[in-house]
Tab-separated table of C-alpha atoms and ligand atoms in Angstrom:
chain	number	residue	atom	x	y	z
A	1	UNK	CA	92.362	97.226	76.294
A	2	UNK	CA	92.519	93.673	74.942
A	3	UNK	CA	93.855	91.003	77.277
A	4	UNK	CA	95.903	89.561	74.565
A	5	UNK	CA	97.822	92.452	74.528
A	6	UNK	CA	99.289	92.326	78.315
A	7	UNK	CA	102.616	91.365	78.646
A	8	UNK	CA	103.369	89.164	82.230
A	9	UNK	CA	107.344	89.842	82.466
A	10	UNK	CA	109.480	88.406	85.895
A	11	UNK	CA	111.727	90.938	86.736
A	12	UNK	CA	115.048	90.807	87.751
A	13	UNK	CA	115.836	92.365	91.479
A	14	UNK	CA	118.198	95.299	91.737
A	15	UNK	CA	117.809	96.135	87.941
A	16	UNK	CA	116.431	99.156	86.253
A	17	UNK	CA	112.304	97.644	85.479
A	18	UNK	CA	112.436	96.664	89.225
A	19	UNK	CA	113.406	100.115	90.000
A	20	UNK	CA	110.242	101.153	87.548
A	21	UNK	CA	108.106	97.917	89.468
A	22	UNK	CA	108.859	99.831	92.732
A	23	UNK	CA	107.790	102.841	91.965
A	24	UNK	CA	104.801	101.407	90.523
A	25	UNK	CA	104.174	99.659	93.463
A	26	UNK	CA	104.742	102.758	95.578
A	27	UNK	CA	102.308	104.815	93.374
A	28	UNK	CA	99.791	102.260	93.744
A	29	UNK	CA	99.749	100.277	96.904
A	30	UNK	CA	101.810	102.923	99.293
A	31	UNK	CA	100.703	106.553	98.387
A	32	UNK	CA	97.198	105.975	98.159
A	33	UNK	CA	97.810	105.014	101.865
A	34	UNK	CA	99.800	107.786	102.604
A	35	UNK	CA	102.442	105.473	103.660
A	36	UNK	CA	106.343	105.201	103.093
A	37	UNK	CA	107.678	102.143	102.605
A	38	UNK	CA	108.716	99.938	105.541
A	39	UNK	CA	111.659	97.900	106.389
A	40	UNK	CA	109.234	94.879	106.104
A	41	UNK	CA	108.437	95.638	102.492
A	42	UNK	CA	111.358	95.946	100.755
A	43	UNK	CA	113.388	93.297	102.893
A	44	UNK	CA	114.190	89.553	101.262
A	45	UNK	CA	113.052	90.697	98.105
A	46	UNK	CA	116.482	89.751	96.595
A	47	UNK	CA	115.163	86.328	97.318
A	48	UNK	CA	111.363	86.785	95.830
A	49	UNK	CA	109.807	86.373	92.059
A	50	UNK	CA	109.057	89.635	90.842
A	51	UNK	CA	106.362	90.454	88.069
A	52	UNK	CA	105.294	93.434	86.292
A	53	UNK	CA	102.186	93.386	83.814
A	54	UNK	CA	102.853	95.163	80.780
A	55	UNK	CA	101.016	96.912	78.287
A	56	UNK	CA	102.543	98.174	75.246
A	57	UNK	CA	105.573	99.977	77.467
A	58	UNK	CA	103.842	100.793	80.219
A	59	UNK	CA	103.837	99.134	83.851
A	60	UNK	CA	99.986	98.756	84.496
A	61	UNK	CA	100.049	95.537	86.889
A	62	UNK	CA	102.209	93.531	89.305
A	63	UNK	CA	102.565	91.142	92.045
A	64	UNK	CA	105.314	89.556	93.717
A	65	UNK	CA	105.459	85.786	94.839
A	66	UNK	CA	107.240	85.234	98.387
A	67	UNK	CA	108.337	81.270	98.735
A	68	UNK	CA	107.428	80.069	102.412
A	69	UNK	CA	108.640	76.859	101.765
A	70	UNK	CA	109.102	74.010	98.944
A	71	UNK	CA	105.140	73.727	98.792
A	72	UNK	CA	103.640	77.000	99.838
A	73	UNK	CA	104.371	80.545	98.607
A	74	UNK	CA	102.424	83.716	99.454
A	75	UNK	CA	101.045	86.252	96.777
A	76	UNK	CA	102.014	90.013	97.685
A	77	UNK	CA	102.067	93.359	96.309
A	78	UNK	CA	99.200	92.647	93.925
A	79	UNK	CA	97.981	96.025	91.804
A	80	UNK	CA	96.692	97.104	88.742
A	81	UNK	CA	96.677	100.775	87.744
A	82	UNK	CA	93.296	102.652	88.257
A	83	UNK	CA	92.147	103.125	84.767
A	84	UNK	CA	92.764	99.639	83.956
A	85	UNK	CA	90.799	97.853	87.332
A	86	UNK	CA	87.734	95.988	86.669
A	87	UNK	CA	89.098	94.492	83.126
A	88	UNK	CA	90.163	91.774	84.375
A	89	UNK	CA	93.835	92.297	84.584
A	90	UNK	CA	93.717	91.612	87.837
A	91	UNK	CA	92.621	87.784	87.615
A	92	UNK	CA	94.909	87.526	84.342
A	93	UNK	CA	97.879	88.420	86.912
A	94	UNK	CA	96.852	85.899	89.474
A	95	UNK	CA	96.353	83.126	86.782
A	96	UNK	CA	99.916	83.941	85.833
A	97	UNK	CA	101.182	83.850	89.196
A	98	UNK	CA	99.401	80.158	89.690
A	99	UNK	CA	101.208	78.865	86.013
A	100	UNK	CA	104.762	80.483	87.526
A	101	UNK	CA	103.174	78.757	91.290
A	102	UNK	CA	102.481	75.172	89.848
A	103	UNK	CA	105.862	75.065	87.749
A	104	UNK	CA	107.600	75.409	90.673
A	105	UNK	CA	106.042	72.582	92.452
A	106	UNK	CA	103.981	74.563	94.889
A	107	UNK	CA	100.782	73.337	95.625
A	108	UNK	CA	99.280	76.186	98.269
A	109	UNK	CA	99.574	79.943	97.957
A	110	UNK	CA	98.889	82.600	101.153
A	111	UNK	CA	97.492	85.912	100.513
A	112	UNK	CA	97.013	89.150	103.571
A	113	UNK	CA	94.244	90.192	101.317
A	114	UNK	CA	92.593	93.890	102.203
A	115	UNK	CA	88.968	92.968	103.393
A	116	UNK	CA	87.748	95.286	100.288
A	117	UNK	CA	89.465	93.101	98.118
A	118	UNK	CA	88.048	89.906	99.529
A	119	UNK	CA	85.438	89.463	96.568
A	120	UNK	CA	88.420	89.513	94.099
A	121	UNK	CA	90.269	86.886	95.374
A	122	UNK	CA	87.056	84.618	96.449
A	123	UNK	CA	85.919	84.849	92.761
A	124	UNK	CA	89.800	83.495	92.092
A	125	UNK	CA	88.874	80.706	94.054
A	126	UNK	CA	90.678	81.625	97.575
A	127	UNK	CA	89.236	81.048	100.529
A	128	UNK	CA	89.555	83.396	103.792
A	129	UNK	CA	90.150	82.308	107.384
A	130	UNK	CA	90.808	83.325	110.694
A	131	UNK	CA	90.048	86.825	112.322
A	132	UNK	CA	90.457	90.048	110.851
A	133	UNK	CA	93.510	92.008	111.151
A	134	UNK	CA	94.866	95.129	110.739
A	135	UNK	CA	97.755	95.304	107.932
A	136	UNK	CA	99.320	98.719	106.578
A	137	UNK	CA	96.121	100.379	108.120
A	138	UNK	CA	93.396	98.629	106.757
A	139	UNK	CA	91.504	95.517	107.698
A	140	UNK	CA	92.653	92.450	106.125
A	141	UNK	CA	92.488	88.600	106.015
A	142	UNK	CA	94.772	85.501	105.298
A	143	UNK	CA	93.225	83.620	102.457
A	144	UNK	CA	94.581	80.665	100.395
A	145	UNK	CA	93.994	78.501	97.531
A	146	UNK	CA	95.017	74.768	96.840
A	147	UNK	CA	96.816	74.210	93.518
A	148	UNK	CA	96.115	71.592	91.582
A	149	UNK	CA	99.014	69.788	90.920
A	150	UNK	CA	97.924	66.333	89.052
A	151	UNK	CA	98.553	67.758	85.891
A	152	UNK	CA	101.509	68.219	83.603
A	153	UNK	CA	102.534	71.956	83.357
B	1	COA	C1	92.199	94.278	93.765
B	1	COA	C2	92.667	94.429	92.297
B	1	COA	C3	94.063	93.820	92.156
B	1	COA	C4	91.687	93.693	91.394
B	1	COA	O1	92.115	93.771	90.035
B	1	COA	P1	91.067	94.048	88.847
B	1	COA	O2	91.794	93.960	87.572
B	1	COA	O3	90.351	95.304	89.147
B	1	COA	O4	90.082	92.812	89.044
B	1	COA	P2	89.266	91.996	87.923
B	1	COA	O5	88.776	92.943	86.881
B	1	COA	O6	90.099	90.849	87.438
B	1	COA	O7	88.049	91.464	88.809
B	1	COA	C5	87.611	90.123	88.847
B	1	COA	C6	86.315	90.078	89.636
B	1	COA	O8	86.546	90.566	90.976
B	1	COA	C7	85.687	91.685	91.238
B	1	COA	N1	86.408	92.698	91.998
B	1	COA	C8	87.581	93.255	91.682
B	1	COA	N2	87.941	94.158	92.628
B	1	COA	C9	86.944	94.142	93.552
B	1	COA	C10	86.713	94.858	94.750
B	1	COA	N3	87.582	95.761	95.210
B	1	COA	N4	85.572	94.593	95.443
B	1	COA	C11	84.678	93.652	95.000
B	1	COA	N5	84.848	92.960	93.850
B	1	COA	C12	85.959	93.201	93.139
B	1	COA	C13	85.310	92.226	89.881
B	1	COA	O9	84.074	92.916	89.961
B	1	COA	C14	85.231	90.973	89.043
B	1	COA	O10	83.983	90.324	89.247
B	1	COA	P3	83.222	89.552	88.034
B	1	COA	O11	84.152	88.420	87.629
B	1	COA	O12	81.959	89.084	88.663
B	1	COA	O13	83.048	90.549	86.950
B	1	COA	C15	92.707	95.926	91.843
B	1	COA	O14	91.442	96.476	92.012
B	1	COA	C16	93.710	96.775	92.599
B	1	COA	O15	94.863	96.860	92.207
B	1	COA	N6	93.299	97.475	93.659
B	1	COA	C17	94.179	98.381	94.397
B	1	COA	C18	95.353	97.673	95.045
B	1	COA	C19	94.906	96.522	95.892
B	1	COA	O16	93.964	96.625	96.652
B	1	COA	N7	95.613	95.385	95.780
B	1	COA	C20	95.261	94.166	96.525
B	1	COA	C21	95.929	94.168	97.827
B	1	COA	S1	95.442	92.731	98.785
């Protein structure tokens, strides 16, 4: 798998990829969980940025970016299929997510990171605080990251 190859694609709510992103989602972040979805997950998301990761036709990555407020938006729903973890896909997405972040103007983005997942996100530069919580069963922590916004994007 060459980086080069991947595909970062915003998807438009309600149409048929964000019906494929869903299911995605559910296969990766859900099921292994042995979770439905939740009112909470699915509500507002007319109003969120949606993104799946594509390689060659397939749906191997995603996130979706929730805005807070004109300055701050918070990361969520961040996966990458199992074969493909550990390539780095995972950092390409959130590097893509902080291009789509800073374009926009915003200059902090939240994360509810899973504890096991802390490493990930403190080697993309996020930093955790506060206690831990439980989220969708599993421990978890709010961590953020300040965008630098001095530059021209
Ligand atoms: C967490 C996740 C998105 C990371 O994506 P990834 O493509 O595997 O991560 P990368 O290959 O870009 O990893 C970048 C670095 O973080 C480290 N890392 C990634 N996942 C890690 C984990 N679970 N624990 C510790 N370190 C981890 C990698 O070892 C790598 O370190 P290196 O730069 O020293 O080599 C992916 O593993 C995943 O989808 N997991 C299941 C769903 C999930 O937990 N989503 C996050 C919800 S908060």
């Amino acid at each position: 798998m060459i980086l080069a190859d991947l595909k970062f694609i915003q998807v438009e709510f309600g149409s048929l990829p964000y019906k494929n992103l869903i299911s995605f989602r559910y296969s990766n972040l859900r099921a292994p969980l042995n979770l439905e979805w939740s009112k909470a997950d699915l509500e507002d998301e007319d109003k969120q940025f949606h993104f799946a990761v594509y390689l060659n036709n397939e749906i191997i990555g995603c996130c979706v970016l929730k805005k807070i407020n004109d300055s701050k938006i918070r990361l969520r729903q961040m996966a990458v299929i199992g074969k493909y973890r550990g390539m780095k896909v995972g950092t390409y997405i959130i590097k893509k997510a902080e291009d789509f972040c800073q374009k926009l103007g915003i200059i902090e983005i939240e994360i509810t990171a899973r504890y096991y997942a802390l490493q990930f996100y403190k080697k993309n530069g996020y930093t955790s605080y506060g206690d831990i919580f439980i989220d969708v069963t599993l421990e978890s922590v709010k961590m953020k990251k300040l965008l630098n916004n001095n530059t021209n994007v």
